[in-house]
Coordinates of C-alpha atoms and ligand atoms in Angstrom, one line a residue:
M200 CA 0.3 -0.4 -0.1
C201 CA 1.1 4.0 -0.2
G202 CA 4.8 4.4 1.2
I203 CA 6.9 7.6 1.8
V204 CA 9.9 8.6 1.2
G205 CA 11.3 11.9 3.0
A206 CA 15.1 12.7 3.0
V207 CA 17.4 16.2 3.4
A208 CA 21.3 16.1 3.1
Q209 CA 24.1 17.7 1.1
R210 CA 23.7 15.5 -2.1
N211 CA 22.1 14.4 -5.2
I212 CA 19.1 12.2 -2.7
V213 CA 17.4 11.4 -5.7
P214 CA 19.0 7.2 -6.2
V215 CA 18.1 7.4 -2.8
L216 CA 14.4 7.8 -2.4
I217 CA 14.0 5.9 -5.3
E218 CA 15.2 3.3 -4.2
G219 CA 13.2 3.6 -1.2
L220 CA 10.1 3.7 -3.6
R221 CA 11.7 -0.5 -4.7
R222 CA 11.5 -1.9 -0.9
L223 CA 8.6 -0.4 -0.7
E224 CA 7.2 -1.8 -3.9
Y225 CA 6.0 -4.9 -2.9
R226 CA 3.4 -3.9 -0.8
G227 CA 1.2 -2.8 -3.6
Y228 CA 0.7 0.3 -5.2
D229 CA -0.6 1.5 -8.6
S230 CA 1.4 5.1 -9.3
C231 CA 4.7 7.2 -8.2
G232 CA 6.3 9.7 -7.9
V233 CA 9.6 12.2 -6.3
A234 CA 9.7 16.0 -5.7
V235 CA 12.6 17.7 -4.9
V236 CA 13.0 20.9 -4.3
T237 CA 14.1 24.0 -6.1
S238 CA 14.3 27.9 -6.0
E239 CA 11.5 27.9 -8.7
G240 CA 9.5 25.8 -6.6
P241 CA 9.1 22.1 -6.3
A242 CA 10.0 19.5 -9.6
R243 CA 8.4 16.9 -9.7
V244 CA 8.5 13.2 -12.0
R245 CA 5.5 10.4 -11.5
S246 CA 4.2 7.6 -13.2
V247 CA 1.2 5.0 -13.3
S248 CA 3.8 2.8 -14.3
R249 CA 5.9 0.7 -12.1
V250 CA 9.3 2.7 -10.0
A251 CA 11.3 0.9 -12.8
E252 CA 9.8 3.1 -15.2
L253 CA 10.4 6.8 -12.3
D254 CA 13.7 5.7 -12.3
E255 CA 14.2 5.7 -15.8
Q256 CA 12.7 8.9 -16.3
A257 CA 14.6 10.9 -13.6
R258 CA 17.6 9.5 -14.3
E259 CA 16.9 10.5 -18.7
S260 CA 15.3 14.6 -17.4
H261 CA 18.3 14.2 -14.8
F262 CA 16.7 14.9 -12.2
E263 CA 18.5 15.7 -9.5
G264 CA 17.9 17.4 -5.4
V265 CA 19.1 17.1 -2.2
T266 CA 15.8 17.9 -0.1
G267 CA 13.0 15.2 -1.3
I268 CA 10.1 13.5 -0.7
A269 CA 8.8 10.5 -2.7
H270 CA 5.8 8.0 -2.7
T271 CA 4.1 4.9 -4.1
R272 CA 0.1 5.6 -4.2
W273 CA -2.0 2.9 -4.2
A274 CA -5.6 4.7 -5.0
T275 CA -8.2 5.9 -2.9
H276 CA -9.7 9.3 -3.2
G277 CA -9.1 9.4 -7.1
A278 CA -8.5 6.4 -10.1
P279 CA -5.2 6.0 -10.2
T280 CA -3.5 8.6 -12.6
V281 CA -0.8 10.7 -12.9
N282 CA -2.3 14.0 -12.2
N283 CA -3.5 12.4 -8.5
A284 CA 0.3 10.7 -8.2
H285 CA 1.9 12.2 -5.2
P286 CA 4.2 14.3 -4.3
I287 CA 0.8 17.0 -5.0
F288 CA 1.4 21.0 -5.3
S289 CA 0.1 23.5 -3.7
R290 CA 0.6 27.0 -5.8
N291 CA 3.7 26.1 -6.8
A292 CA 5.6 26.7 -3.5
L293 CA 4.6 23.6 -1.5
A294 CA 4.8 19.9 -1.6
I295 CA 3.5 16.8 0.1
V296 CA 3.0 13.0 0.2
H297 CA 0.4 11.6 2.3
N298 CA -1.0 8.2 3.3
G299 CA -3.6 7.7 5.1
I300 CA -7.2 9.1 4.1
I301 CA -8.9 12.2 5.6
E302 CA -12.2 11.9 6.5
N303 CA -13.0 15.8 6.7
Y304 CA -11.9 16.8 3.2
E305 CA -15.1 17.8 1.6
A306 CA -15.8 20.2 4.1
L307 CA -12.1 21.2 4.0
R308 CA -12.1 21.4 0.2
E309 CA -15.0 24.1 0.3
A310 CA -13.5 26.3 2.9
L311 CA -10.2 26.3 1.4
R312 CA -12.1 26.8 -2.3
A313 CA -13.7 29.8 -0.5
K314 CA -10.0 30.9 0.1
G315 CA -9.2 30.4 -3.6
Y316 CA -7.7 27.8 -4.1
E317 CA -7.9 26.1 -7.0
F318 CA -8.2 21.6 -7.0
V319 CA -6.2 20.3 -9.6
S320 CA -6.3 16.2 -8.6
Q321 CA -9.5 14.1 -6.9
T322 CA -7.6 13.2 -4.4
D323 CA -8.6 14.0 -0.3
T324 CA -4.4 14.6 0.0
E325 CA -4.6 18.4 -1.8
V326 CA -6.8 20.1 0.7
I327 CA -3.7 19.0 2.7
A328 CA -1.4 20.7 0.3
H329 CA -3.6 23.5 0.7
L330 CA -4.2 24.0 3.9
I331 CA -0.9 24.5 4.5
H332 CA 0.0 26.3 2.2
S333 CA -3.0 28.9 3.6
L334 CA -1.1 28.3 7.1
Y335 CA 2.4 29.1 5.5
K336 CA 3.8 31.7 7.2
G337 CA 8.2 31.8 6.6
D338 CA 8.2 28.5 9.1
L339 CA 6.7 24.6 7.8
F340 CA 7.0 23.2 10.8
S341 CA 4.3 25.6 12.3
A342 CA 2.5 25.7 9.5
V343 CA 2.2 21.4 9.4
R344 CA 1.3 21.3 13.8
E345 CA -1.5 24.4 13.1
A346 CA -3.1 22.4 9.7
V347 CA -3.4 18.6 11.5
Q348 CA -4.9 19.9 14.5
Q349 CA -8.2 20.5 11.4
L350 CA -7.7 16.4 9.9
A351 CA -9.6 13.9 10.3
G352 CA -8.7 11.0 10.0
A353 CA -5.6 8.6 9.2
Y354 CA -2.1 10.4 8.0
A355 CA 1.3 10.2 7.7
I356 CA 2.7 13.0 5.7
G357 CA 6.0 14.1 4.0
V358 CA 5.8 18.7 3.1
V359 CA 8.4 20.5 2.1
H360 CA 8.0 24.1 0.6
K361 CA 10.5 26.0 -1.6
D362 CA 11.5 28.9 0.7
Q363 CA 13.0 26.4 3.0
P364 CA 15.2 24.4 0.6
H365 CA 16.8 22.2 3.4
T366 CA 14.1 21.1 5.6
V367 CA 11.1 18.0 5.4
V368 CA 8.3 18.2 7.5
G369 CA 6.4 14.8 8.2
A370 CA 3.5 14.4 10.5
R371 CA 1.5 11.1 11.8
A372 CA -1.5 9.6 13.0
G373 CA -3.4 6.7 12.1
S374 CA -0.6 5.8 9.6
P375 CA 3.1 4.5 11.2
L376 CA 6.0 7.0 9.5
V377 CA 9.5 7.1 10.9
V378 CA 12.0 9.7 10.9
G379 CA 16.1 8.6 9.6
L380 CA 19.0 9.8 11.5
G381 CA 21.9 9.6 9.4
S382 CA 25.8 11.5 8.9
G383 CA 24.7 15.0 8.0
E384 CA 21.6 13.9 6.8
N385 CA 18.0 12.5 7.9
F386 CA 15.0 10.8 6.5
L387 CA 11.4 10.2 6.7
A388 CA 9.8 6.9 5.6
S389 CA 6.9 5.0 6.1
D390 CA 8.5 2.1 7.1
A391 CA 12.3 1.7 8.3
L392 CA 13.3 -0.9 5.4
A393 CA 12.7 2.0 2.8
I394 CA 15.6 4.0 4.3
A395 CA 17.9 1.5 6.2
G396 CA 21.4 1.7 5.4
S397 CA 21.5 5.3 4.7
A398 CA 19.9 6.0 8.2
S399 CA 22.2 4.0 11.1
H400 CA 19.3 5.0 13.5
V401 CA 15.1 5.6 13.5
V402 CA 12.9 6.8 15.7
Y403 CA 9.5 5.5 15.4
L404 CA 6.5 8.2 15.4
E405 CA 4.2 8.7 17.9
E406 CA 0.3 9.5 17.8
G407 CA 0.4 12.7 16.6
D408 CA 3.6 13.9 16.4
V409 CA 5.0 16.4 13.4
C410 CA 8.8 16.5 13.3
E411 CA 11.3 18.3 11.3
L412 CA 14.3 17.7 9.3
T413 CA 17.2 19.5 8.4
L414 CA 20.8 19.1 7.9
E415 CA 21.3 19.9 11.5
G416 CA 19.0 17.4 13.4
V417 CA 15.5 16.4 13.8
R418 CA 12.7 18.1 15.8
I419 CA 9.8 16.6 16.8
A420 CA 6.5 18.2 19.2
E421 CA 4.2 15.4 19.5
R422 CA 0.3 16.2 19.7
G423 CA -0.1 18.8 22.7
G424 CA 2.4 20.9 21.2
S425 CA 5.6 20.1 23.5
E426 CA 8.6 19.6 21.1
V427 CA 9.8 15.8 22.6
Q428 CA 13.0 13.7 22.6
R429 CA 12.2 10.5 21.1
E430 CA 13.8 7.5 21.9
A431 CA 16.6 6.4 18.5
R432 CA 16.7 2.7 17.7
E433 CA 19.3 1.3 15.6
V434 CA 18.5 0.0 12.4
L435 CA 19.6 -2.9 10.9
A436 CA 21.3 -2.8 7.4
Y437 CA 18.9 -4.0 4.3
G438 CA 19.2 -7.3 4.1
G439 CA 18.6 -7.1 -0.2
T440 CA 16.2 -8.1 -2.7
V441 CA 15.0 -11.6 -1.7
E442 CA 15.7 -13.8 -5.3
L443 CA 13.3 -15.8 -6.4
G444 CA 16.1 -19.2 -6.6
P445 CA 14.5 -21.5 -9.0
Y446 CA 10.5 -20.5 -8.3
R447 CA 8.8 -18.2 -10.4
H448 CA 7.1 -15.9 -8.3
Y449 CA 7.7 -15.1 -4.3
M450 CA 4.4 -17.0 -3.9
Q451 CA 5.8 -20.5 -4.6
K452 CA 9.1 -19.8 -3.5
E453 CA 7.4 -18.6 0.4
I454 CA 5.1 -22.3 0.0
F455 CA 8.1 -23.7 -0.5
E456 CA 10.0 -22.2 2.4
Q457 CA 7.0 -23.4 5.1
P458 CA 9.0 -26.2 6.4
G459 CA 12.0 -23.7 7.1
A460 CA 9.9 -21.1 8.8
I461 CA 7.8 -23.1 10.9
G462 CA 11.0 -25.0 11.9
N463 CA 12.5 -21.2 12.9
T464 CA 9.3 -20.5 14.5
I465 CA 8.8 -23.1 16.8
P466 CA 11.2 -22.0 20.1
A467 CA 13.5 -24.1 21.6
T468 CA 12.6 -24.8 24.6
D469 CA 11.4 -28.4 25.9
T470 CA 8.1 -27.1 28.0
F471 CA 5.1 -24.9 27.4
E472 CA 6.4 -21.4 29.1
P473 CA 4.8 -18.4 29.2
E474 CA 7.6 -16.5 29.1
L475 CA 7.5 -17.4 24.9
F476 CA 5.3 -14.3 25.1
G477 CA 6.8 -11.5 27.4
A478 CA 8.4 -12.0 31.1
N479 CA 5.2 -10.9 32.7
A480 CA 3.6 -13.4 30.5
R481 CA 2.9 -15.6 33.0
E482 CA 1.4 -13.1 35.7
V483 CA -1.3 -11.7 32.7
F484 CA -2.1 -15.4 31.7
K485 CA -3.2 -16.3 35.0
G486 CA -5.2 -13.1 35.4
I487 CA -7.8 -13.8 31.8
D488 CA -11.2 -16.2 31.6
S489 CA -11.2 -15.1 27.9
I490 CA -9.9 -14.0 25.1
L491 CA -10.9 -11.6 22.5
I492 CA -9.2 -12.6 19.6
L493 CA -9.2 -9.4 16.3
A494 CA -7.4 -9.8 12.4
C495 CA -8.0 -9.4 8.8
G496 CA -7.9 -11.3 6.2
T497 CA -5.8 -14.2 6.2
S498 CA -5.3 -13.7 9.8
Y499 CA -8.7 -13.7 10.2
Y500 CA -8.7 -17.3 9.7
A501 CA -5.6 -18.3 11.6
G502 CA -7.8 -16.6 14.8
V503 CA -10.6 -18.8 13.7
T504 CA -9.0 -21.7 13.8
A505 CA -6.9 -20.5 17.1
K506 CA -10.2 -20.7 18.9
Y507 CA -11.4 -24.4 18.0
W508 CA -7.5 -25.0 20.1
L509 CA -8.1 -22.9 22.7
E510 CA -11.2 -24.0 23.5
S511 CA -10.4 -27.2 23.2
V512 CA -7.0 -27.8 24.3
A513 CA -7.1 -24.8 26.9
K514 CA -10.8 -24.9 28.0
I515 CA -11.1 -20.9 27.1
R516 CA -13.8 -18.8 26.0
T517 CA -12.6 -17.7 23.0
E518 CA -14.6 -14.7 20.5
V519 CA -12.6 -13.8 17.0
E520 CA -13.7 -11.0 15.2
I521 CA -13.6 -8.8 12.3
A522 CA -10.9 -6.0 13.1
S523 CA -12.7 -3.9 11.2
E524 CA -16.1 -4.7 12.2
Y525 CA -15.2 -4.9 16.2
R526 CA -13.5 -0.7 15.7
Y527 CA -17.4 0.4 14.6
R528 CA -19.3 -1.8 16.9
E529 CA -20.5 -1.6 20.3
S530 CA -20.0 -4.6 22.1
V531 CA -19.4 -5.3 26.1
P532 CA -15.9 -5.3 27.2
N533 CA -14.4 -7.7 29.6
P534 CA -11.8 -6.5 31.1
R535 CA -10.3 -10.0 31.6
A536 CA -10.3 -11.2 28.6
L537 CA -6.7 -11.1 26.5
V538 CA -7.2 -10.0 23.5
V539 CA -5.3 -11.5 21.2
T540 CA -4.5 -9.5 17.9
I541 CA -2.4 -11.2 15.0
S542 CA -1.0 -9.6 12.1
Q543 CA 1.8 -10.9 9.5
S544 CA 2.7 -7.1 9.2
G545 CA 1.9 -5.5 12.5
E546 CA 0.9 -2.4 10.0
T547 CA -2.8 -3.1 9.2
A548 CA -5.1 -0.4 9.7
D549 CA -7.8 -1.9 11.0
T550 CA -5.9 -4.3 13.0
L551 CA -4.8 -1.4 15.2
A552 CA -7.6 0.3 14.8
A553 CA -9.2 -2.5 16.4
L554 CA -6.4 -2.9 19.1
K555 CA -6.7 0.1 20.3
H556 CA -10.0 0.9 20.3
A557 CA -10.1 -2.4 22.9
Q558 CA -7.2 -1.1 24.5
S559 CA -9.9 2.5 25.2
L560 CA -12.5 0.2 26.3
G561 CA -10.4 -0.8 29.4
M562 CA -9.2 -4.3 28.1
E563 CA -5.1 -3.5 29.1
H564 CA -4.2 -7.2 28.6
T565 CA -2.7 -7.6 25.4
L566 CA -1.3 -10.6 22.9
A567 CA 0.5 -10.3 19.5
V568 CA 1.1 -12.6 17.4
C569 CA 3.1 -10.7 14.5
N570 CA 5.5 -11.5 12.0
V571 CA 7.2 -8.1 12.5
A572 CA 9.5 -7.6 15.4
T573 CA 9.3 -3.4 14.9
S574 CA 6.0 -2.9 13.6
H575 CA 3.4 -0.4 15.1
M576 CA 1.5 -3.8 16.4
V577 CA 4.7 -5.6 18.5
R578 CA 5.1 -1.6 19.9
L579 CA 2.0 -1.2 20.9
T580 CA 1.0 -4.6 22.8
E581 CA 1.5 -5.9 26.2
L582 CA 2.5 -9.5 25.5
N583 CA 3.7 -10.6 22.0
F584 CA 4.5 -14.2 19.9
L585 CA 6.9 -13.0 16.7
T586 CA 6.8 -15.6 14.4
H587 CA 9.6 -15.9 11.9
A588 CA 8.4 -16.4 8.7
G589 CA 10.8 -14.1 6.6
R590 CA 10.1 -11.5 5.0
E591 CA 6.6 -12.5 2.5
I592 CA 7.1 -10.7 -0.1
G593 CA 4.0 -12.5 -2.4
V594 CA 0.4 -10.5 -1.0
A595 CA -0.8 -14.1 -0.9
S596 CA -0.1 -14.5 2.6
T597 CA 0.9 -18.6 3.2
K598 CA 4.1 -19.1 5.0
A599 CA 2.7 -16.1 7.2
F600 CA 0.0 -18.0 8.1
T601 CA 1.2 -20.9 8.5
T602 CA 3.7 -20.2 11.3
Q603 CA 0.9 -17.6 12.7
L604 CA -0.8 -21.1 13.3
V605 CA 1.8 -22.1 14.7
G606 CA 2.3 -20.0 17.8
L607 CA -1.7 -19.4 18.7
F608 CA -1.8 -23.5 19.4
I609 CA 1.7 -22.9 21.0
L610 CA -0.5 -20.7 22.8
A611 CA -3.2 -23.0 23.4
V612 CA -0.9 -25.4 24.8
T613 CA 0.8 -22.9 27.5
L614 CA -2.8 -21.6 28.7
G615 CA -3.6 -24.6 29.0
K616 CA -1.4 -26.7 30.7
L617 CA -0.6 -23.8 33.1
R618 CA -4.6 -24.2 33.1
G619 CA -4.4 -27.7 34.3
H620 CA -6.2 -29.1 31.4
V621 CA -2.5 -30.4 29.6
S622 CA -0.3 -32.9 32.1
A623 CA 3.3 -33.2 30.9
E624 CA 2.3 -36.4 28.5
Q625 CA 0.0 -34.8 26.3
E626 CA 2.4 -31.8 26.8
A627 CA 5.5 -33.7 24.6
Q628 CA 3.2 -35.1 22.5
Y629 CA 2.4 -31.8 21.0
L630 CA 6.0 -31.0 21.5
K631 CA 7.0 -33.8 19.3
L632 CA 3.9 -33.2 16.6
L633 CA 4.9 -29.6 16.0
R634 CA 9.0 -30.8 16.3
H635 CA 7.6 -33.7 12.9
L636 CA 5.9 -30.8 11.4
P637 CA 8.6 -29.6 9.3
A638 CA 8.8 -32.4 8.0
A639 CA 5.2 -34.0 7.4
L640 CA 5.1 -30.6 5.4
N641 CA 7.3 -31.9 3.4
G642 CA 6.1 -35.0 2.0
V643 CA 2.8 -32.5 1.2
L644 CA 5.1 -30.4 -0.9
A645 CA 5.2 -33.4 -2.6
L646 CA 2.1 -33.4 -4.6
E647 CA 2.9 -29.6 -6.0
P648 CA 2.5 -32.2 -9.9
Q649 CA -0.6 -33.7 -8.7
I650 CA -2.5 -30.8 -8.0
I651 CA -1.5 -28.7 -11.1
A652 CA -2.9 -31.7 -12.7
W653 CA -6.2 -29.9 -11.1
A654 CA -5.3 -26.6 -11.6
D655 CA -5.3 -26.8 -15.5
E656 CA -9.0 -28.2 -14.9
F657 CA -9.7 -25.5 -12.1
A658 CA -8.5 -22.3 -14.8
R659 CA -11.3 -22.8 -17.1
K660 CA -13.9 -23.1 -14.1
E661 CA -15.7 -19.6 -13.1
N662 CA -17.0 -20.9 -9.0
A663 CA -15.4 -23.1 -6.6
L664 CA -16.9 -23.9 -3.4
F665 CA -14.9 -25.2 -1.1
L666 CA -15.6 -27.6 2.2
G667 CA -14.8 -28.4 5.2
R668 CA -15.6 -29.2 9.0
G669 CA -14.9 -27.9 12.5
L670 CA -10.9 -27.2 12.8
H671 CA -10.4 -27.1 8.8
Y672 CA -13.6 -25.2 7.9
P673 CA -11.4 -22.0 8.3
I674 CA -9.1 -23.8 6.1
A675 CA -11.4 -24.2 3.6
L676 CA -12.9 -20.4 3.7
E677 CA -8.4 -19.7 3.5
G678 CA -8.3 -21.8 0.4
A679 CA -11.1 -19.7 -1.2
L680 CA -9.7 -16.6 -0.2
K681 CA -6.5 -17.9 -2.3
L682 CA -8.2 -19.0 -4.8
K683 CA -10.6 -15.7 -5.4
E684 CA -7.4 -13.6 -5.0
I685 CA -4.8 -14.4 -6.9
S686 CA -6.7 -16.5 -9.4
Y687 CA -10.1 -14.3 -10.1
I688 CA -12.0 -17.4 -9.5
H689 CA -15.1 -17.0 -7.6
A690 CA -14.6 -19.0 -4.6
E691 CA -17.2 -19.2 -1.1
A692 CA -16.1 -21.9 1.5
Y693 CA -18.9 -23.3 3.5
P694 CA -18.8 -24.9 7.0
A695 CA -20.0 -28.8 4.5
G696 CA -22.6 -29.6 7.5
E697 CA -24.7 -25.7 6.4
L698 CA -24.7 -27.0 2.2
K699 CA -28.0 -28.1 2.3
H700 CA -28.9 -25.3 3.7
G701 CA -28.3 -22.6 0.0
P702 CA -25.5 -23.2 -1.5
L703 CA -26.3 -26.8 -2.5
A704 CA -28.2 -24.9 -4.8
L705 CA -25.8 -23.7 -7.0
V706 CA -24.0 -27.0 -7.3
T707 CA -24.4 -28.8 -11.1
E708 CA -21.7 -30.3 -12.9
A709 CA -20.1 -26.9 -13.7
M710 CA -19.4 -26.1 -10.2
P711 CA -15.9 -27.5 -8.3
V712 CA -16.7 -28.2 -4.6
V713 CA -13.0 -28.6 -3.2
T714 CA -13.2 -30.5 -0.2
V715 CA -10.7 -30.8 3.2
A716 CA -11.3 -34.3 3.8
P717 CA -9.0 -35.5 7.3
N718 CA -9.4 -38.2 9.4
D719 CA -10.9 -37.0 11.7
A720 CA -14.4 -37.2 14.3
L721 CA -16.8 -35.6 11.6
L722 CA -15.0 -37.8 9.0
E723 CA -18.5 -39.9 8.3
K724 CA -20.6 -36.4 8.2
L725 CA -18.1 -35.2 5.8
K726 CA -18.2 -38.1 3.5
S727 CA -22.2 -37.8 3.5
N728 CA -22.0 -34.0 2.9
M729 CA -19.7 -35.3 -0.4
Q730 CA -22.7 -37.6 -1.2
E731 CA -25.3 -35.0 -1.5
V732 CA -22.6 -33.2 -4.4
R733 CA -22.2 -36.2 -6.2
A734 CA -26.0 -36.4 -6.1
R735 CA -26.4 -33.3 -8.2
G736 CA -23.1 -34.0 -10.8
G737 CA -20.7 -31.2 -8.2
E738 CA -17.2 -32.3 -9.6
L739 CA -15.2 -33.2 -5.9
Y740 CA -12.1 -32.4 -5.4
V741 CA -10.6 -34.4 -1.9
F742 CA -7.9 -33.6 -0.4
A743 CA -7.8 -36.9 2.6
D744 CA -6.2 -37.8 4.2
A745 CA -4.3 -41.2 3.7
D746 CA -6.4 -43.2 6.9
T747 CA -9.6 -42.3 5.2
H748 CA -9.5 -44.6 2.6
I749 CA -11.1 -42.5 0.8
T750 CA -10.5 -42.7 -3.0
S751 CA -11.3 -41.8 -6.3
E752 CA -14.2 -43.0 -8.6
D753 CA -16.7 -41.5 -11.0
G754 CA -16.9 -37.7 -10.0
I755 CA -14.8 -38.0 -7.1
H756 CA -11.3 -36.9 -7.4
V757 CA -8.4 -38.0 -5.0
I758 CA -5.1 -36.7 -3.7
R759 CA -4.0 -38.3 -0.6
M760 CA -2.7 -36.2 1.8
P761 CA -0.4 -37.9 4.9
E762 CA -2.2 -39.7 7.8
H763 CA -4.1 -37.8 10.1
Y764 CA -2.1 -35.2 11.4
G765 CA -4.0 -34.4 14.8
L766 CA -4.7 -31.2 16.7
L767 CA -1.8 -30.0 13.6
S768 CA -3.5 -31.3 10.6
P769 CA -5.4 -27.5 9.3
I770 CA -1.6 -26.6 9.4
L771 CA -0.8 -30.0 6.6
H772 CA -4.6 -29.5 4.9
V773 CA -3.8 -25.5 3.9
V774 CA -1.2 -26.1 2.3
P775 CA -2.4 -28.2 -1.4
L776 CA -5.2 -25.1 -0.7
Q777 CA -1.9 -22.6 -1.6
L778 CA -0.7 -25.2 -4.3
L779 CA -4.1 -24.9 -5.9
A780 CA -4.5 -21.6 -6.2
Y781 CA -1.4 -20.7 -7.0
H782 CA -1.0 -23.4 -9.8
T783 CA -4.5 -22.2 -11.4
A784 CA -3.6 -18.5 -11.0
C785 CA -0.3 -19.5 -13.1
A786 CA -2.5 -20.8 -16.2
R787 CA -4.8 -18.4 -16.2
G788 CA -1.8 -16.2 -16.7
T789 CA -2.5 -13.4 -13.7
D790 CA -0.2 -11.4 -12.0
V791 CA 0.2 -13.1 -8.9
D792 CA 3.1 -12.0 -6.1
K793 CA 0.8 -8.8 -7.1
P794 CA -2.6 -9.2 -8.3
R795 CA -5.1 -6.5 -9.1
N796 CA -6.4 -3.9 -6.6
L797 CA -4.9 -5.7 -3.7
A798 CA -1.4 -4.4 -1.3
K799 CA 0.4 -6.6 0.5
S800 CA -0.2 -4.8 3.8
V801 CA -2.9 -2.9 3.7
T802 CA -2.3 0.1 5.9
V803 CA -6.0 1.9 5.4
E804 CA -9.4 1.7 6.6
Ligands
M6R247 O1 -0.3 -8.2 7.5 P1 -2.2 -8.0 8.0 O2 -1.9 -10.5 8.4 O3 -2.2 -7.9 9.3 O4 -2.4 -8.4 6.8 C1 -4.1 -8.9 7.2 C2 -4.8 -8.9 5.4 O5 -4.5 -8.1 4.4 C3 -3.4 -10.0 4.9 O6 -4.0 -11.2 5.8 C4 -4.9 -10.1 3.4 O7 -6.2 -11.1 3.2 C5 -3.5 -10.7 2.8 N1 -3.8 -10.7 0.5 C6 -4.7 -12.4 2.5 O8 -3.7 -13.4 1.7

């Protein structure tokens, strides 16, 4: 999603700004641009193509400057056109880049029009540009501090003005922004990744902060207006681009990295202790009486799976809510609940807002299951469990999901043990199951050639149904989401028992029905549901555990999974669904790693 990079230096900073955009590219965007300060006003180049094309434009036109701001835009207000691409100007004096959404932009636009400002884009960002311009009296830092008081919504901004050629001002509320400290030069970015290497240290701005970067240093003012010092943390050098190796796409690479990612996520301890979640987790866990999980998309499905584990293993009441719904719903807060947020990026705006909402309702015990140690979410929560999936570049989440499941399973067993529901013997069995998981996953990944054969058939379909039961219902949901988001085939998932309550009407010979069939307590029920589909001519594509003895016959295609893997079976069963979506998308020729309209990290509402 949108990305910001800014810098003030004594050298041509354009290559650094463009390199920063390149590092943020994987998050998804539909236009990009860069502006530098010149004595005649800001100058810019913009593109609705890739950052590489922006770079080419900049090189060809010898576009250079010592102070500048750059942006990748994921359109919210106004189509992805060059005219709407950031940086956005105000009266050829000021340039701004903006992540987020300004909710009161219409009222502000009318007020600014009345003052004679002309609007040339469809963006909400242009109101911020003109607003700051209207308040500018020779000090950009003051003008921005004044302007942000009038903004409602979420923003992270970077601003430059022609009369202050060695100054960049930034501000944030609701969208992340960091300041980077270099030697004799300073930086601004929506993610430390963009400036790592150029900046040796970063400062994470807090809600409502406004900062001023000059060659001499950095000033930060908090929401109340007074200047503050914020802790500077060392930033690790940028790890470079992630090589694809033998894979066609990052998604395929990330699917195949799952055994390693899971191995890295399982702690090296021999027992499940609360301290895996933070120093004071034991005390927190003893005081809680329920769990509230908040997440979006694939991370939400990890939460739905975890509910089954938490209630069956730890016997603790668990609710799972879609973060974007929870934040606006009137709910009954329980101060004794542990709020668990799940996120790959740790920057998803809806999940962060839901977390803050829960905290504002008095739920102070919070735990993040997250893949990014330095993320906003990890910094906001009392406890955390870091998944060690490594960088996930494909928009479709794969290894982040399975490592989240590992973290959530460990949480369930840890709580179960603490609450007296998991014996030492069971604990040892769960640990054994976890430790063997990477090897078991390798067995599932070896099914790829059989899945490719199915994918060729799916590529010709426009609809698909996914069925699962119990612990595997969320896995069916995740399989359907994967297929939709990268192959653009319409897919729905149902708990198989629900079929006859409506969706069975959709079943004809043209409808492939993917069935997740583990050898668990619900197998016989599931087999009856499969018969309901066959009786209506539906074609079944079944991922069946070897010990189910389900075999291929007319209208029933079977891929044989390993033998049933107990409570961790969902982690094995999601993998063939990821592969099916991936190969179907390849067969349809879609942009697998950057599917249309989607972004990797959804930092706006
Ligand atoms: O970074 P997060 O885990 O918070 O992201 C949540 C969703 O946006 C994400 O899982 C999304 O649904 C994926 N594209 C699904 O593959």
